């Protein structure tokens, strides 16, 4: 029997994390009946041409879409495929369409949207396409679905209750050119995810909306078995665990570490950790993780102001992050802390508290880095909803959401003076401890000197670097 061809597309984005979402949905398809091609826009000189070629005669194109710039690329590809191959069904899934399924369907090229977890819902949609149960104009369900199986009345919005991810098959990394990602990342780092969802309720984050504060995690033995196989096949030296909160269950994490140690696997790894989880974490578990290769944790401190943390329902104390950082220092584990400034109506004292926290963390040593972001009203979050209620202008269409990074590049809640300080601080902090390229060495020395002494006036180096980047672009 001839196999149906399914094409999956990952839009362009600034980093080279492996397209785990599409690997997940592609791996869940019955491969004896479907041939799956995964195209990553970040790897292609001309993504549209590549997708047009791949979708020639294909049954379906599945596109994974995050809010922001990826939407623009996803729209370009979708519109081109719709025009050239009108019979190819186009399905959007991922975070943005999950938050705006109906608005996404307003885009003429999109036939169906998968909301939330994608494995089962996509497999089900594809089965229906293969069986020919789809309207000629491209809208799935024209023959009148009745809203069963988690579909809306038109059948074009597919939503399945999230299942335990242990029920799904192993991810098939053969769907991607693993070596190309290693080359682009400039390290043999494999991305992998051991869990889905998050139990917390931070009001700036879309996870509680999309996964309803549900969480499921792979069994430790399965994690180790899969990593074992992948390690022998791809010879990676590092793993980036891309879970929302890898350290959700200390016992599970400890068991993963023990499994890695027991199998004598030799790679380092980094993972996401909440500050409160780290503070509570048994020293023995952290030590086991260290021995099993844990080299860095990424912690969302978000703000140095306890008042702001309480307001955003982070359920975290600032001190807990410092307790965690201190523990990590004792065990030789690096820490990257994410911080956000410019929340709606954030007072200057709160921004100052965040900068102070950043400096205090950085002062713990070169292994303690901070990444500062400006708040952006990403959709599906209580803060963004509150802004909308009070009349704050927000994007409406897909095209407008695609431009959110440009339209919100300056937070209206941070004044110009503070912004200049934050930008300079971020720049010197980033350059000071970036991977040491030969040409960067003198620049790094100056940057570190500035950071140590808090001297950010006359940022000549910053102006030059930005000018060079502009010229290169
Ligand atoms: C890796 C990552 C990235 C990578 C993207 C890699 C890639 N694919 O290109 C990079 C670094 C580029 C990135 C960028 C951004 N990211 Co990001 N990122 C992640 C992270 C850590 C992991 C994603 C992942 O692979 N998960 C594992 C897979 C298996 O799960 P999944 O993505 O949820 O996929 C499931 C479903 O969503 C669905 N699905 C997904 N795609 C598709 C497609 C089809 C066809 C179907 C049917 C189903 C489907 O099925 C999958 C399996 O169940 C997540 C957090 C997380 N743990 O999910 C944040 C996350 C997705 N990012 C987020 C955000 C906010 C962003 C940014 C918008 C901003 C930012 N500052 O980070 C930018 C957008 C890019 C830009 N503006 O240029 C938010 C999503 C919010 C949103 N509205 O989009 C998340 C959830 C973090 C958070 N908690 O806030 N990100
Ligand atoms: S910010 Fe992190 S801890 Fe908070 S809800 Fe989102 S994923 Fe969970």
Coordinates of C-alpha atoms and ligand atoms in Angstrom, one line a residue:
X1 CA 0.0 0.0 0.0
X2 CA 1.3 3.5 -0.9
X3 CA 2.1 5.5 2.1
X4 CA 0.5 8.9 2.7
X5 CA 3.0 11.7 2.9
X6 CA 2.9 14.0 5.9
X7 CA 5.1 17.1 6.0
X8 CA 5.8 18.9 9.3
X9 CA 7.2 22.4 9.3
X10 CA 9.0 24.2 12.1
X11 CA 9.2 28.0 11.5
X12 CA 12.3 30.1 11.7
X13 CA 13.4 31.2 15.1
X14 CA 16.5 32.8 16.6
X15 CA 17.8 29.6 18.4
X16 CA 18.6 26.1 17.3
X17 CA 16.7 24.0 19.8
X18 CA 15.6 20.8 18.2
X19 CA 12.0 20.8 17.0
X20 CA 10.8 18.5 19.8
X21 CA 7.1 19.3 19.3
X22 CA 7.2 18.1 15.7
X23 CA 9.4 15.1 16.5
X24 CA 6.7 14.2 19.1
X25 CA 3.7 14.5 16.7
X26 CA 5.6 12.8 13.9
X27 CA 6.7 9.9 16.1
X28 CA 3.1 9.3 17.2
X29 CA 1.9 8.6 13.6
X30 CA 1.6 5.1 12.3
X31 CA 4.8 4.9 10.2
X32 CA 3.7 1.9 8.4
X33 CA 1.1 4.0 6.8
X34 CA 2.6 7.5 6.8
X35 CA 5.8 8.8 5.5
X36 CA 6.9 11.8 7.5
X37 CA 9.2 14.6 6.4
X38 CA 10.2 17.2 8.9
X39 CA 11.3 20.5 7.4
X40 CA 12.9 23.1 9.8
X41 CA 12.9 26.6 8.4
X42 CA 16.0 27.4 10.4
X43 CA 18.0 24.9 8.4
X44 CA 16.8 25.9 4.9
X45 CA 18.1 28.7 2.7
X46 CA 14.6 29.0 1.1
X47 CA 12.0 27.4 3.5
X48 CA 9.1 28.1 1.2
X49 CA 10.6 26.5 -1.8
X50 CA 11.6 23.5 0.3
X51 CA 8.1 23.1 1.8
X52 CA 6.4 23.5 -1.6
X53 CA 8.6 20.8 -3.0
X54 CA 8.0 18.5 0.0
X55 CA 4.2 19.0 0.0
X56 CA 3.8 18.1 -3.7
X57 CA 1.3 15.2 -3.5
X58 CA 1.3 15.3 0.4
X59 CA -1.8 14.6 2.4
X60 CA -1.1 17.1 5.1
X61 CA 1.2 19.8 6.3
X62 CA 1.4 20.3 10.0
X63 CA 2.9 23.6 11.3
X64 CA 4.1 24.2 14.8
X65 CA 3.6 27.9 15.8
X66 CA 4.8 29.9 18.8
X67 CA 3.7 33.5 19.3
X68 CA 5.8 36.2 17.7
X69 CA 8.1 36.1 14.7
X70 CA 7.5 32.3 14.0
X71 CA 3.9 33.2 13.0
X72 CA 5.1 35.3 10.1
X73 CA 7.1 32.5 8.7
X74 CA 4.3 30.0 9.3
X75 CA 1.9 32.3 7.5
X76 CA 4.3 32.7 4.5
X77 CA 4.6 28.9 4.2
X78 CA 0.9 28.2 4.7
X79 CA -0.2 30.7 2.1
X80 CA 2.3 29.4 -0.4
X81 CA 1.2 25.8 0.1
X82 CA -2.4 26.7 0.0
X83 CA -1.9 28.5 -3.4
X84 CA 0.2 25.8 -5.0
X85 CA -1.2 22.6 -3.5
X86 CA -4.9 23.3 -2.7
X87 CA -5.6 19.6 -1.8
X88 CA -2.9 19.4 0.9
X89 CA -4.6 19.8 4.3
X90 CA -2.9 22.3 6.5
X91 CA -3.0 21.9 10.3
X92 CA -1.6 24.4 12.8
X93 CA -0.6 23.2 16.3
X94 CA 1.5 24.5 19.2
X95 CA 1.1 27.3 21.6
X96 CA -0.2 30.2 19.6
X97 CA -3.0 28.3 17.8
X98 CA -3.8 26.5 21.1
X99 CA -4.5 29.9 22.6
X100 CA -6.4 31.3 19.5
X101 CA -7.9 28.4 17.7
X102 CA -10.8 30.3 16.1
X103 CA -8.7 33.3 15.1
X104 CA -6.2 30.9 13.5
X105 CA -9.0 29.3 11.5
X106 CA -9.8 32.7 10.1
X107 CA -6.6 32.3 8.1
X108 CA -7.9 30.9 4.8
X109 CA -5.0 28.4 4.4
X110 CA -5.5 26.7 7.8
X111 CA -7.9 23.7 7.6
X112 CA -7.7 22.6 11.2
X113 CA -6.1 23.5 14.5
X114 CA -4.8 21.2 17.3
X115 CA -5.2 22.6 20.8
X116 CA -2.8 21.5 23.5
X117 CA -1.1 18.1 23.5
X118 CA -0.7 17.1 19.8
X119 CA 0.1 13.4 19.5
X120 CA -3.3 11.8 19.5
X121 CA -5.3 14.7 18.1
X122 CA -3.0 15.0 15.1
X123 CA -2.9 11.3 14.4
X124 CA -6.7 11.3 14.5
X125 CA -7.0 14.2 12.1
X126 CA -4.6 12.7 9.7
X127 CA -6.6 9.4 9.8
X128 CA -9.6 11.4 8.9
X129 CA -7.9 13.2 6.0
X130 CA -6.6 9.8 4.7
X131 CA -10.1 8.4 4.8
X132 CA -11.2 11.4 2.7
X133 CA -13.5 12.8 5.4
X134 CA -12.8 16.4 4.6
X135 CA -14.6 19.2 2.8
X136 CA -13.5 20.1 -0.7
X137 CA -12.9 23.7 0.2
X138 CA -10.3 22.5 2.6
X139 CA -12.2 23.0 5.9
X140 CA -12.2 19.7 7.7
X141 CA -15.5 18.5 8.9
X142 CA -17.7 20.0 6.3
X143 CA -19.9 17.0 6.4
X144 CA -21.0 18.1 9.9
X145 CA -19.1 16.7 12.9
X146 CA -21.1 16.8 16.1
X147 CA -18.5 17.9 18.6
X148 CA -17.6 14.5 19.8
X149 CA -14.0 13.4 20.6
X150 CA -13.1 16.9 21.7
X151 CA -13.7 18.5 18.3
X152 CA -15.7 21.6 17.9
X153 CA -19.0 21.4 15.8
X154 CA -17.1 21.9 12.5
X155 CA -14.4 19.4 13.4
X156 CA -11.7 22.0 12.6
X157 CA -10.6 22.4 16.1
X158 CA -9.1 19.2 17.6
X159 CA -8.6 19.1 21.3
X160 CA -8.0 15.9 23.3
X161 CA -7.7 15.6 27.0
X162 CA -3.9 15.5 27.8
X163 CA -2.7 12.0 28.2
X164 CA 0.2 10.8 30.3
X165 CA 3.2 11.1 28.0
X166 CA 4.4 7.6 28.9
X167 CA 1.5 6.4 26.7
X168 CA 3.3 7.8 23.6
X169 CA 6.0 6.2 21.6
X170 CA 9.7 7.0 21.8
X171 CA 10.6 10.2 19.9
X172 CA 12.2 9.4 16.6
X173 CA 15.2 11.7 16.2
X174 CA 15.7 10.1 12.8
X175 CA 13.1 12.7 11.7
X176 CA 15.8 15.4 11.9
X177 CA 19.3 15.9 10.8
X178 CA 20.8 15.8 14.3
X179 CA 24.3 16.6 13.1
X180 CA 23.1 19.9 11.6
X181 CA 21.7 21.1 14.9
X182 CA 25.0 20.2 16.6
X183 CA 26.8 22.2 14.0
X184 CA 24.5 25.2 14.4
X185 CA 24.6 25.1 18.1
X186 CA 28.4 24.7 18.0
X187 CA 28.1 21.9 20.6
X188 CA 27.0 18.3 20.5
X189 CA 24.0 19.1 22.6
X190 CA 20.8 17.0 22.3
X191 CA 17.5 18.5 23.3
X192 CA 15.1 16.3 25.1
X193 CA 12.0 16.7 27.2
X194 CA 11.1 14.4 30.1
X195 CA 7.8 16.0 31.0
X196 CA 4.9 18.1 29.8
X197 CA 2.9 20.8 31.6
X198 CA 3.5 22.6 34.9
X199 CA 1.6 22.6 38.2
X200 CA 2.2 26.3 39.0
X201 CA 0.1 29.3 38.2
X202 CA 2.4 32.3 37.3
X203 CA 0.2 34.9 35.8
X204 CA 2.6 35.9 33.0
X205 CA 2.8 32.4 31.6
X206 CA 0.6 30.5 29.2
X207 CA 1.3 27.0 30.5
X208 CA -1.5 27.0 33.1
X209 CA -4.0 28.0 30.3
X210 CA -2.8 25.4 27.7
X211 CA -2.2 22.5 30.1
X212 CA -4.6 23.4 32.9
X213 CA -1.8 23.0 35.5
X214 CA -1.6 19.3 34.6
X215 CA 1.8 17.6 34.5
X216 CA 3.0 14.2 33.4
X217 CA 6.6 12.9 33.3
X218 CA 8.3 10.0 31.7
X219 CA 9.4 7.1 33.9
X220 CA 13.1 7.5 34.9
X221 CA 14.0 4.1 33.4
X222 CA 12.4 5.2 30.1
X223 CA 14.3 8.5 30.1
X224 CA 17.6 6.7 30.7
X225 CA 16.9 3.9 28.1
X226 CA 16.1 6.5 25.4
X227 CA 19.1 8.7 26.3
X228 CA 21.3 5.6 26.3
X229 CA 20.2 4.7 22.8
X230 CA 20.5 8.2 21.5
X231 CA 23.9 8.7 23.1
X232 CA 25.3 5.6 21.4
X233 CA 23.7 6.7 18.1
X234 CA 24.5 10.4 18.1
X235 CA 27.5 10.7 20.4
X236 CA 26.3 13.9 22.0
X237 CA 28.2 15.5 24.9
X238 CA 25.5 17.5 26.5
X239 CA 21.7 17.3 26.9
X240 CA 19.3 20.4 27.2
X241 CA 16.3 19.2 29.1
X242 CA 13.6 21.5 27.8
X243 CA 10.9 20.7 30.3
X244 CA 8.9 23.6 31.8
X245 CA 10.0 22.5 35.2
X246 CA 12.3 19.5 35.2
X247 CA 12.7 19.4 39.0
X248 CA 9.0 19.0 39.6
X249 CA 9.3 15.8 41.5
X250 CA 12.6 15.4 43.4
X251 CA 12.3 11.6 43.7
X252 CA 11.8 11.3 39.9
X253 CA 14.8 13.5 39.2
X254 CA 16.9 11.6 41.7
X255 CA 15.9 8.3 40.0
X256 CA 16.8 9.7 36.6
X257 CA 20.2 10.7 37.9
X258 CA 20.7 7.2 39.4
X259 CA 19.7 5.6 36.1
X260 CA 22.2 7.7 34.1
X261 CA 24.9 6.8 36.6
X262 CA 24.0 3.1 36.6
X263 CA 24.3 3.0 32.8
X264 CA 27.7 4.6 32.8
X265 CA 26.6 7.3 30.3
X266 CA 29.0 10.2 29.9
X267 CA 27.4 13.5 29.1
X268 CA 26.7 16.7 30.9
X269 CA 23.2 18.2 31.1
X270 CA 21.3 21.3 32.0
X271 CA 17.7 21.6 33.2
X272 CA 15.0 24.0 34.4
X273 CA 14.5 24.4 38.1
X274 CA 12.2 26.6 40.2
X275 CA 14.0 28.4 43.0
X276 CA 11.7 26.9 45.6
X277 CA 12.3 23.4 44.3
X278 CA 16.0 23.9 44.5
X279 CA 15.8 25.3 48.0
X280 CA 13.8 22.2 49.2
X281 CA 15.9 19.7 47.2
X282 CA 17.7 17.1 49.2
X283 CA 21.5 17.7 49.0
X284 CA 21.9 14.0 48.1
X285 CA 19.7 14.3 45.1
X286 CA 21.5 17.4 43.9
X287 CA 24.8 15.6 44.4
X288 CA 23.5 12.6 42.5
X289 CA 22.5 14.9 39.7
X290 CA 26.0 16.5 39.7
X291 CA 27.6 13.2 39.5
X292 CA 25.3 12.2 36.7
X293 CA 26.4 15.3 34.7
X294 CA 24.2 18.2 35.8
X295 CA 26.3 21.3 34.9
X296 CA 23.8 24.1 34.9
X297 CA 20.2 24.9 36.1
X298 CA 18.0 27.5 34.6
X299 CA 15.9 29.3 37.2
X300 CA 13.1 31.8 36.6
X301 CA 13.5 34.3 39.4
X302 CA 11.5 36.8 37.2
X303 CA 11.8 39.7 39.7
X304 CA 14.0 40.8 42.6
X305 CA 11.0 42.4 44.3
X306 CA 9.0 40.1 46.6
X307 CA 5.9 42.3 46.0
X308 CA 6.1 41.7 42.3
X309 CA 6.6 38.0 42.7
X310 CA 3.5 37.8 44.9
X311 CA 1.5 39.9 42.5
X312 CA 2.4 37.5 39.6
X313 CA 1.6 34.4 41.8
X314 CA 5.1 33.0 41.3
X315 CA 4.8 31.2 44.7
X316 CA 8.4 31.8 45.3
X317 CA 10.5 33.8 47.7
X318 CA 13.5 35.8 46.4
X319 CA 15.6 34.2 49.2
X320 CA 14.8 30.7 47.9
X321 CA 16.7 31.5 44.7
X322 CA 19.7 32.6 46.6
X323 CA 19.6 29.4 48.8
X324 CA 19.4 27.4 45.6
X325 CA 22.2 29.3 44.0
X326 CA 24.4 28.8 47.1
X327 CA 23.7 25.1 47.0
X328 CA 24.6 24.9 43.4
X329 CA 27.8 26.8 44.1
X330 CA 28.8 24.2 46.7
X331 CA 28.3 21.5 44.2
X332 CA 29.9 23.2 41.2
X333 CA 26.7 23.6 39.3
X334 CA 26.3 26.8 37.2
X335 CA 23.1 28.9 37.4
X336 CA 21.3 30.9 34.7
X337 CA 18.6 33.1 36.2
X338 CA 15.9 34.7 34.1
X339 CA 14.6 38.1 35.1
X340 CA 11.8 40.2 33.7
X341 CA 11.4 44.0 34.0
X342 CA 8.7 46.3 32.9
X343 CA 5.6 44.5 34.1
X344 CA 2.5 46.6 33.9
X345 CA 2.7 49.6 36.3
X346 CA 5.9 48.1 37.8
X347 CA 7.3 50.8 40.1
X348 CA 11.0 52.0 39.6
X349 CA 11.9 50.5 43.0
X350 CA 10.9 47.1 41.8
X351 CA 13.0 47.4 38.6
X352 CA 15.9 48.5 40.9
X353 CA 15.3 45.4 43.1
X354 CA 15.6 43.2 40.1
X355 CA 18.8 44.8 38.9
X356 CA 20.2 44.4 42.5
X357 CA 19.2 40.7 42.5
X358 CA 20.9 40.3 39.1
X359 CA 24.1 41.9 40.4
X360 CA 24.0 39.8 43.6
X361 CA 23.7 36.6 41.6
X362 CA 26.4 37.6 39.2
X363 CA 28.7 38.4 42.1
X364 CA 28.5 34.7 43.2
X365 CA 31.0 34.0 40.4
X366 CA 31.4 33.6 36.6
X367 CA 29.1 30.5 36.7
X368 CA 26.2 32.6 37.8
X369 CA 24.6 34.4 34.9
X370 CA 21.5 36.4 34.5
X371 CA 19.3 37.0 31.4
X372 CA 17.1 40.1 31.6
X373 CA 14.0 40.4 29.5
X374 CA 11.4 43.2 29.1
X375 CA 7.9 42.0 29.9
X376 CA 5.8 41.3 26.8
X377 CA 2.1 40.6 27.0
X378 CA 2.2 37.1 25.6
X379 CA -1.3 35.8 25.1
X380 CA -3.3 33.3 27.2
X381 CA -2.1 34.8 30.5
X382 CA -4.0 36.5 33.3
X383 CA -1.8 39.6 33.1
X384 CA -2.5 40.0 29.4
X385 CA -6.2 39.4 30.0
X386 CA -6.2 42.2 32.6
X387 CA -4.4 44.5 30.3
X388 CA -7.1 43.9 27.6
X389 CA -9.9 44.6 30.1
X390 CA -8.4 47.9 30.9
X391 CA -8.2 48.9 27.2
X392 CA -4.5 48.4 26.6
X393 CA -4.0 47.9 22.9
X394 CA -3.1 44.2 22.1
X395 CA -2.6 42.5 18.7
X396 CA -5.8 41.0 17.2
X397 CA -4.9 39.2 14.0
X398 CA -2.2 36.6 13.3
X399 CA -0.2 39.2 11.4
X400 CA -0.3 41.6 14.5
X401 CA 0.7 38.8 16.9
X402 CA 3.6 38.0 14.5
X403 CA 4.8 41.6 15.2
X404 CA 4.5 41.5 19.0
X405 CA 8.3 41.6 19.5
X406 CA 8.6 44.7 17.4
X407 CA 5.5 46.4 18.7
X408 CA 6.5 45.9 22.3
X409 CA 10.2 46.3 22.1
X410 CA 10.0 49.1 24.6
X411 CA 7.9 48.5 27.7
X412 CA 5.7 51.5 28.4
X413 CA 6.3 50.8 32.1
X414 CA 10.0 51.4 32.1
X415 CA 11.2 55.0 31.6
X416 CA 14.0 56.0 29.2
X417 CA 16.7 56.4 31.9
X418 CA 16.1 53.0 33.4
X419 CA 15.9 51.4 30.0
X420 CA 19.3 52.7 29.0
X421 CA 20.7 51.3 32.3
X422 CA 19.1 48.0 31.8
X423 CA 20.2 47.7 28.2
X424 CA 23.8 48.5 29.1
X425 CA 23.8 46.2 32.1
X426 CA 22.4 43.3 30.0
X427 CA 24.9 43.9 27.2
X428 CA 28.0 43.9 29.4
X429 CA 26.7 41.1 31.5
X430 CA 26.1 39.0 28.4
X431 CA 29.4 39.8 26.6
X432 CA 31.4 39.5 29.8
X433 CA 30.6 35.8 30.3
X434 CA 29.9 34.7 26.8
X435 CA 31.8 31.8 25.2
X436 CA 35.3 33.2 24.7
X437 CA 36.0 33.8 21.0
X438 CA 39.5 35.1 20.4
X439 CA 38.3 38.4 19.1
X440 CA 36.1 38.8 22.2
X441 CA 38.8 38.5 24.8
X442 CA 39.7 42.2 25.2
X443 CA 36.0 43.1 25.0
X444 CA 35.2 40.6 27.7
X445 CA 37.9 42.0 30.0
X446 CA 36.4 45.5 29.7
X447 CA 32.8 44.1 30.1
X448 CA 33.7 42.3 33.2
X449 CA 35.5 45.3 34.6
X450 CA 32.4 47.4 34.0
X451 CA 30.1 44.9 35.6
X452 CA 32.4 44.5 38.6
X453 CA 32.5 48.2 39.2
X454 CA 28.9 49.0 37.9
X455 CA 30.3 51.5 35.4
X456 CA 28.0 51.7 32.4
X457 CA 28.5 55.3 31.3
X458 CA 29.9 56.0 27.7
X459 CA 29.1 52.5 26.4
X460 CA 31.5 52.8 23.4
X461 CA 32.0 49.1 23.0
X462 CA 28.3 48.5 23.0
X463 CA 27.8 51.0 20.2
X464 CA 30.6 49.5 18.1
X465 CA 29.3 45.9 18.6
X466 CA 25.8 46.9 17.6
X467 CA 27.1 48.8 14.6
X468 CA 29.1 45.7 13.5
X469 CA 26.1 43.5 13.9
X470 CA 24.0 45.8 11.9
X471 CA 26.5 46.0 9.1
X472 CA 26.8 42.1 9.1
X473 CA 23.0 41.7 8.9
Ligands
LIG1 C1 12.6 25.2 23.0 C2 11.6 26.4 23.2 C3 11.8 27.4 22.3 C4 12.7 27.4 21.0 C5 11.8 26.9 19.9 C6 12.3 25.6 19.3 C7 11.6 25.4 17.9 N1 10.8 24.4 17.9 O1 11.8 26.1 17.0 C8 13.0 28.9 20.9 C9 14.2 29.1 21.8 C10 13.3 29.4 19.5 C11 11.8 29.5 21.5 C12 11.4 30.7 21.3 C13 10.3 31.3 21.9 N2 9.6 30.8 22.8 CO1 9.8 29.1 23.5 N3 10.0 27.5 24.4 C14 10.7 26.4 24.2 C15 10.4 25.3 25.2 C16 11.4 25.5 26.4 C17 10.4 23.9 24.8 C18 9.5 23.6 23.5 C19 9.4 22.2 23.3 O2 10.1 21.7 22.4 N4 8.6 21.5 24.1 C20 8.4 20.0 24.0 C21 7.2 19.7 23.0 C22 7.1 18.2 22.9 O3 6.1 20.2 23.6 P1 5.2 21.4 22.9 O4 6.1 22.4 22.3 O5 4.2 21.9 23.9 O6 4.4 20.6 21.8 C23 3.2 19.9 22.0 C24 2.0 20.7 21.7 O7 2.2 22.1 21.9 C25 1.6 20.3 20.3 N5 2.2 20.9 19.2 C26 3.2 21.7 19.1 N6 3.4 22.0 17.8 C27 2.6 21.3 17.0 C28 2.3 21.3 15.7 C29 1.3 20.5 15.2 C30 1.1 20.4 13.7 C31 0.5 19.8 16.1 C32 -0.6 18.9 15.5 C33 0.7 19.8 17.4 C34 1.7 20.6 17.9 O8 2.0 18.9 20.3 C35 3.2 18.8 21.0 C36 3.3 17.4 21.6 O9 2.3 17.2 22.6 C37 9.0 25.8 25.7 C38 8.6 25.3 27.1 C39 8.1 23.9 27.0 N7 8.7 23.1 27.8 O10 7.3 23.5 26.2 C40 9.0 27.3 25.5 C41 7.7 28.0 25.1 C42 7.1 27.2 24.0 N8 8.2 29.2 24.5 C43 7.5 30.2 24.7 C44 7.7 31.5 24.3 C45 6.9 32.7 25.0 C46 8.7 31.7 23.3 C47 8.9 33.1 22.6 C48 7.6 33.6 22.0 C49 9.4 34.1 23.5 C50 10.5 33.8 24.4 N9 11.1 34.9 24.9 O11 10.9 32.7 24.7 C51 9.9 32.7 21.5 C52 9.2 32.7 20.1 C53 10.2 32.7 19.1 C54 10.5 34.0 18.6 N10 9.8 35.1 18.9 O12 11.4 34.2 17.8 C55 6.3 29.8 25.6 C56 5.0 29.7 24.6 C57 4.1 30.9 24.6 C58 3.6 31.2 23.2 N11 2.5 31.8 23.3 O13 4.1 30.8 22.2 C59 6.8 28.5 26.2 C60 5.6 27.5 26.6 C61 7.5 28.9 27.5 C62 6.6 29.5 28.6 N12 6.2 28.7 29.5 O14 6.3 30.6 28.5 N13 11.2 28.6 22.4
LIG2 S1 6.6 30.3 34.6 FE1 7.4 28.3 34.8 S2 6.7 27.7 36.9 FE2 5.4 29.4 36.3 S3 3.6 28.5 35.4 FE3 5.0 28.9 33.7 S4 6.1 27.0 33.4 FE4 5.2 26.9 35.5

